[in-house]
């Protein structure tokens, strides 16, 4: 009996050893739950707007290919990558490549890659206190995302709007410490990206990702005081585990997302707040 308990205990310990971001190392990524069952089901993690909305339009396209698309919604920027790495998902669709690169640098056991670029969500500056950024008072408070990639992106946008100047060459890696000129003596309130829209009543202005702006009924093309143009490098991607990009179901998903039908949907639905990158 003691021997039986010892075997069971060993199995439990072995199972627990695979938990965490690097827990699946050494196991073929094609052995995800969807693939191992033999069923053509694709589980994709996404934030609600616009990613999940776009994926809903992809469902009937994939159904014609014999693939059932299951959409799992998230409201943050960390769990979708952890869930993908842990094989709870087959892919995710919520982030741009600079964010994924930064995430991997902080979670080096995660083996995730970009499979395709799909669309751009221009980041914008919003305010309920002023109608023009030049009217921001001295010492005004500006809300910015607190994750490294989106904060750097927001600071680049504020620089382009003429509100500050950054250290030469920092680009998207800019931090608040890289501000070398701040003529309005702006103060910055760092908040999780998804929560920045909720700060608009309390700050003088806020830099908000378009997907989160739309979730609180802000129209990026009408309500923003300053917005990224079409040259933005922040293309939202389909991310997969390393080695999974060539899976037939993933390729079918990418083909569907890059179809003329989906491009037309993005153009008509979002009217410039989301721009197809294909």
Short mmCIF file of C-alpha atoms in Angstrom, two decimals:
data_model
loop_
_atom_site.label_atom_id
_atom_site.label_comp_id
_atom_site.label_asym_id
_atom_site.label_seq_id
_atom_site.Cartn_x
_atom_site.Cartn_y
_atom_site.Cartn_z
CA UNK A 1 0.00 0.00 0.00
CA UNK A 2 2.82 2.40 0.88
CA UNK A 3 4.34 1.65 -2.52
CA UNK A 4 1.04 2.58 -4.24
CA UNK A 5 0.87 5.88 -2.34
CA UNK A 6 4.47 6.60 -3.27
CA UNK A 7 3.73 6.06 -6.97
CA UNK A 8 0.67 8.32 -6.81
CA UNK A 9 2.65 11.02 -5.00
CA UNK A 10 5.37 10.83 -7.65
CA UNK A 11 2.83 11.26 -10.42
CA UNK A 12 1.31 14.31 -8.71
CA UNK A 13 4.72 15.93 -8.30
CA UNK A 14 5.58 15.23 -11.94
CA UNK A 15 2.31 16.83 -13.04
CA UNK A 16 2.85 19.94 -10.91
CA UNK A 17 6.32 20.34 -12.34
CA UNK A 18 4.76 21.22 -15.66
CA UNK A 19 2.74 24.16 -14.27
CA UNK A 20 3.68 27.76 -15.08
CA UNK A 21 4.85 29.64 -18.14
CA UNK A 22 7.62 27.24 -19.09
CA UNK A 23 5.79 24.12 -18.03
CA UNK A 24 5.18 22.81 -21.53
CA UNK A 25 8.79 22.86 -22.66
CA UNK A 26 9.79 19.64 -24.37
CA UNK A 27 6.20 18.75 -25.35
CA UNK A 28 5.09 19.21 -28.94
CA UNK A 29 2.76 22.20 -29.21
CA UNK A 30 0.63 20.28 -31.69
CA UNK A 31 -0.59 18.20 -28.76
CA UNK A 32 -2.99 20.93 -27.57
CA UNK A 33 -6.41 19.79 -26.39
CA UNK A 34 -8.00 20.62 -29.71
CA UNK A 35 -5.37 18.80 -31.72
CA UNK A 36 -5.04 15.75 -29.48
CA UNK A 37 -8.76 15.02 -29.60
CA UNK A 38 -8.66 14.95 -33.39
CA UNK A 39 -11.55 17.41 -33.57
CA UNK A 40 -11.24 20.47 -35.75
CA UNK A 41 -11.90 22.95 -32.99
CA UNK A 42 -9.83 26.10 -32.69
CA UNK A 43 -9.82 27.92 -29.35
CA UNK A 44 -8.70 31.55 -29.65
CA UNK A 45 -8.30 34.06 -26.82
CA UNK A 46 -9.25 37.68 -27.52
CA UNK A 47 -10.21 40.96 -25.91
CA UNK A 48 -13.82 41.94 -26.53
CA UNK A 49 -13.53 44.88 -28.92
CA UNK A 50 -12.64 44.64 -31.73
CA UNK A 51 -10.91 41.27 -31.64
CA UNK A 52 -13.77 39.06 -30.45
CA UNK A 53 -16.19 40.94 -32.72
CA UNK A 54 -13.96 40.28 -35.73
CA UNK A 55 -13.56 36.64 -34.77
CA UNK A 56 -17.35 36.26 -34.58
CA UNK A 57 -17.47 37.22 -38.26
CA UNK A 58 -14.79 34.63 -38.98
CA UNK A 59 -16.79 31.78 -37.42
CA UNK A 60 -19.03 31.03 -40.44
CA UNK A 61 -16.03 31.22 -42.79
CA UNK A 62 -14.19 28.57 -40.78
CA UNK A 63 -17.33 26.46 -40.43
CA UNK A 64 -17.26 26.02 -44.21
CA UNK A 65 -13.75 24.58 -43.73
CA UNK A 66 -15.02 22.16 -41.10
CA UNK A 67 -13.45 24.12 -38.23
CA UNK A 68 -15.36 25.20 -35.12
CA UNK A 69 -14.01 28.46 -33.72
CA UNK A 70 -14.32 28.87 -29.95
CA UNK A 71 -13.67 32.43 -28.72
CA UNK A 72 -12.46 32.95 -25.16
CA UNK A 73 -12.71 36.59 -24.01
CA UNK A 74 -10.17 38.25 -21.71
CA UNK A 75 -10.14 41.73 -20.18
CA UNK A 76 -6.40 42.06 -19.56
CA UNK A 77 -3.14 41.81 -21.50
CA UNK A 78 -1.36 39.10 -19.48
CA UNK A 79 -3.64 36.08 -19.10
CA UNK A 80 -4.17 35.47 -22.86
CA UNK A 81 -0.44 34.82 -23.33
CA UNK A 82 -0.14 32.66 -20.23
CA UNK A 83 -3.20 30.64 -21.29
CA UNK A 84 -1.77 30.20 -24.79
CA UNK A 85 1.58 29.04 -23.48
CA UNK A 86 -0.15 26.60 -21.12
CA UNK A 87 -2.11 25.10 -24.06
CA UNK A 88 -5.47 26.31 -22.82
CA UNK A 89 -5.73 28.13 -26.18
CA UNK A 90 -4.60 27.40 -29.73
CA UNK A 91 -3.94 31.08 -30.52
CA UNK A 92 -4.69 34.55 -29.25
CA UNK A 93 -5.62 37.80 -30.92
CA UNK A 94 -5.31 40.93 -28.80
CA UNK A 95 -1.77 42.35 -28.95
CA UNK A 96 0.76 43.95 -31.25
CA UNK A 97 4.27 42.60 -31.89
CA UNK A 98 6.14 45.10 -29.66
CA UNK A 99 3.93 44.03 -26.74
CA UNK A 100 4.55 40.33 -27.44
CA UNK A 101 8.31 40.95 -27.69
CA UNK A 102 8.31 42.75 -24.34
CA UNK A 103 6.14 40.03 -22.75
CA UNK A 104 8.56 37.33 -23.88
CA UNK A 105 11.53 39.29 -22.52
CA UNK A 106 9.81 39.25 -19.12
CA UNK A 107 8.59 35.63 -19.38
CA UNK A 108 11.50 33.93 -21.10
CA UNK A 109 10.05 30.44 -20.65
CA UNK A 110 7.12 31.40 -22.86
CA UNK A 111 7.70 30.30 -26.44
CA UNK A 112 5.19 32.40 -28.38
CA UNK A 113 5.50 33.86 -31.88
CA UNK A 114 3.55 36.04 -34.26
CA UNK A 115 1.80 34.06 -37.00
CA UNK A 116 0.33 37.04 -38.90
CA UNK A 117 -0.47 40.75 -38.64
CA UNK A 118 -4.17 41.59 -38.98
CA UNK A 119 -5.10 45.18 -38.07
CA UNK A 120 -4.05 48.45 -36.45
CA UNK A 121 -5.93 50.14 -33.61
CA UNK A 122 -4.75 53.75 -33.55
CA UNK A 123 -4.04 54.99 -30.02
CA UNK A 124 -5.61 58.35 -29.18
CA UNK A 125 -5.58 61.13 -26.61
CA UNK A 126 -8.96 61.89 -25.01
CA UNK A 127 -10.25 64.47 -22.55
CA UNK A 128 -13.47 65.49 -20.84
CA UNK A 129 -11.87 68.70 -19.58
CA UNK A 130 -10.59 70.38 -22.76
CA UNK A 131 -11.54 70.47 -26.42
CA UNK A 132 -7.99 71.01 -27.66
CA UNK A 133 -4.70 69.74 -26.24
CA UNK A 134 -3.21 73.22 -26.39
CA UNK A 135 -5.75 74.17 -23.70
CA UNK A 136 -4.32 71.75 -21.14
CA UNK A 137 -3.39 73.78 -18.06
CA UNK A 138 0.08 73.90 -16.54
CA UNK A 139 0.52 70.89 -14.29
CA UNK A 140 -2.33 68.93 -15.91
CA UNK A 141 -2.56 65.20 -15.18
CA UNK A 142 -2.47 62.75 -18.08
CA UNK A 143 -3.43 59.07 -17.74
CA UNK A 144 -1.20 56.59 -19.59
CA UNK A 145 -1.07 52.76 -19.74
CA UNK A 146 1.37 51.30 -17.24
CA UNK A 147 2.69 48.33 -19.24
CA UNK A 148 6.09 49.09 -20.81
CA UNK A 149 5.08 48.78 -24.46
CA UNK A 150 1.87 50.80 -24.36
CA UNK A 151 3.37 53.44 -22.08
CA UNK A 152 6.22 53.95 -24.54
CA UNK A 153 3.71 54.13 -27.37
CA UNK A 154 1.61 56.69 -25.49
CA UNK A 155 4.65 58.87 -24.78
CA UNK A 156 5.60 58.80 -28.47
CA UNK A 157 2.08 59.94 -29.30
CA UNK A 158 2.25 62.79 -26.76
CA UNK A 159 5.58 63.81 -28.24
CA UNK A 160 4.07 63.82 -31.72
CA UNK A 161 1.24 65.98 -30.35
CA UNK A 162 3.85 68.51 -29.21
CA UNK A 163 3.26 68.09 -25.48
CA UNK A 164 6.70 66.76 -24.53
CA UNK A 165 10.09 65.75 -25.87
CA UNK A 166 11.78 62.38 -25.33
CA UNK A 167 15.42 61.42 -25.14
CA UNK A 168 16.87 60.80 -28.57
CA UNK A 169 16.57 57.23 -29.82
CA UNK A 170 14.38 55.70 -27.09
CA UNK A 171 11.48 55.10 -29.50
CA UNK A 172 8.83 52.63 -28.26
CA UNK A 173 10.93 51.77 -25.20
CA UNK A 174 10.40 55.24 -23.78
CA UNK A 175 9.56 55.62 -20.10
CA UNK A 176 8.61 58.64 -18.01
CA UNK A 177 12.29 58.95 -17.09
CA UNK A 178 13.10 59.56 -20.77
CA UNK A 179 11.14 62.83 -20.91
CA UNK A 180 13.70 65.60 -21.43
CA UNK A 181 11.31 68.49 -22.00
CA UNK A 182 7.87 68.93 -20.43
CA UNK A 183 6.86 72.56 -21.06
CA UNK A 184 3.41 72.20 -19.47
CA UNK A 185 4.83 70.36 -16.44
CA UNK A 186 2.42 67.52 -17.09
CA UNK A 187 1.93 64.92 -14.38
CA UNK A 188 1.34 61.31 -15.34
CA UNK A 189 -1.00 58.77 -13.82
CA UNK A 190 0.04 55.23 -14.76
CA UNK A 191 -2.89 52.80 -14.97
CA UNK A 192 -3.47 49.32 -16.39
CA UNK A 193 -4.35 49.81 -20.07
CA UNK A 194 -7.88 48.42 -19.72
CA UNK A 195 -8.61 50.84 -16.87
CA UNK A 196 -7.33 54.06 -18.45
CA UNK A 197 -10.77 55.00 -19.88
CA UNK A 198 -12.20 54.85 -16.33
CA UNK A 199 -9.83 57.64 -15.27
CA UNK A 200 -11.20 60.23 -17.70
CA UNK A 201 -13.38 61.85 -15.03
CA UNK A 202 -10.37 62.31 -12.76
CA UNK A 203 -7.56 63.32 -15.12
CA UNK A 204 -7.22 66.18 -17.58
CA UNK A 205 -6.45 63.87 -20.50
CA UNK A 206 -5.73 60.20 -21.11
CA UNK A 207 -4.01 58.14 -23.78
CA UNK A 208 -6.22 55.15 -24.59
CA UNK A 209 -5.95 52.10 -26.84
CA UNK A 210 -8.79 52.13 -29.37
CA UNK A 211 -10.20 48.76 -28.31
CA UNK A 212 -10.66 49.98 -24.74
CA UNK A 213 -11.95 53.36 -25.91
CA UNK A 214 -14.67 51.66 -27.94
CA UNK A 215 -15.69 49.54 -24.96
CA UNK A 216 -16.76 52.73 -23.14
CA UNK A 217 -18.50 54.14 -26.22
CA UNK A 218 -15.74 56.50 -27.26
CA UNK A 219 -15.36 56.89 -31.02
CA UNK A 220 -11.61 57.14 -31.73
CA UNK A 221 -12.12 59.02 -34.98
CA UNK A 222 -14.55 61.57 -33.47
CA UNK A 223 -13.79 61.78 -29.76
CA UNK A 224 -10.00 61.73 -29.69
CA UNK A 225 -8.14 65.04 -29.65
CA UNK A 226 -5.07 63.48 -31.28
CA UNK A 227 -4.68 60.03 -32.82
CA UNK A 228 -2.03 57.85 -34.47
CA UNK A 229 -2.07 57.84 -38.24
CA UNK A 230 -1.91 54.87 -40.60
CA UNK A 231 1.90 54.71 -40.37
CA UNK A 232 1.70 53.21 -36.88
CA UNK A 233 3.95 50.13 -36.51
CA UNK A 234 1.66 48.60 -33.87
CA UNK A 235 -0.11 45.96 -35.95
CA UNK A 236 -2.28 43.56 -33.94
CA UNK A 237 -1.28 39.96 -34.51
CA UNK A 238 -2.34 36.35 -34.23
CA UNK A 239 0.03 34.81 -31.68
CA UNK A 240 0.66 31.07 -31.39
CA UNK A 241 3.07 28.75 -29.65
CA UNK A 242 6.41 28.37 -31.42
CA UNK A 243 6.00 25.60 -34.01
CA UNK A 244 2.22 25.98 -34.40
CA UNK A 245 2.09 28.64 -37.12
CA UNK A 246 1.88 26.07 -39.91
CA UNK A 247 -0.94 24.04 -38.35
CA UNK A 248 -3.74 23.80 -40.96
CA UNK A 249 -6.32 25.23 -38.54
CA UNK A 250 -4.10 28.25 -37.78
CA UNK A 251 -3.49 28.86 -41.48
CA UNK A 252 -7.22 28.63 -42.12
CA UNK A 253 -7.83 31.21 -39.38
CA UNK A 254 -5.28 33.61 -40.88
CA UNK A 255 -6.69 33.16 -44.37
CA UNK A 256 -10.19 33.91 -43.08
CA UNK A 257 -9.05 36.98 -41.14
CA UNK A 258 -7.29 38.31 -44.23
CA UNK A 259 -10.26 37.74 -46.51
CA UNK A 260 -11.96 40.58 -48.38
CA UNK A 261 -15.11 39.87 -46.38
CA UNK A 262 -13.36 40.62 -43.09
CA UNK A 263 -11.54 43.64 -44.52
CA UNK A 264 -14.88 45.08 -45.62
CA UNK A 265 -16.37 44.34 -42.19
CA UNK A 266 -13.52 46.18 -40.43
CA UNK A 267 -13.89 49.18 -42.72
CA UNK A 268 -17.66 49.42 -42.38
CA UNK A 269 -17.92 48.56 -38.69
CA UNK A 270 -15.12 50.67 -37.24
CA UNK A 271 -14.90 53.53 -39.75
CA UNK A 272 -11.19 54.21 -39.25
CA UNK A 273 -11.01 53.33 -35.54
CA UNK A 274 -9.63 49.96 -36.64
CA UNK A 275 -7.66 49.67 -39.88
CA UNK A 276 -6.94 46.43 -41.75
CA UNK A 277 -3.20 45.81 -42.16
CA UNK A 278 -3.50 43.59 -45.24
#
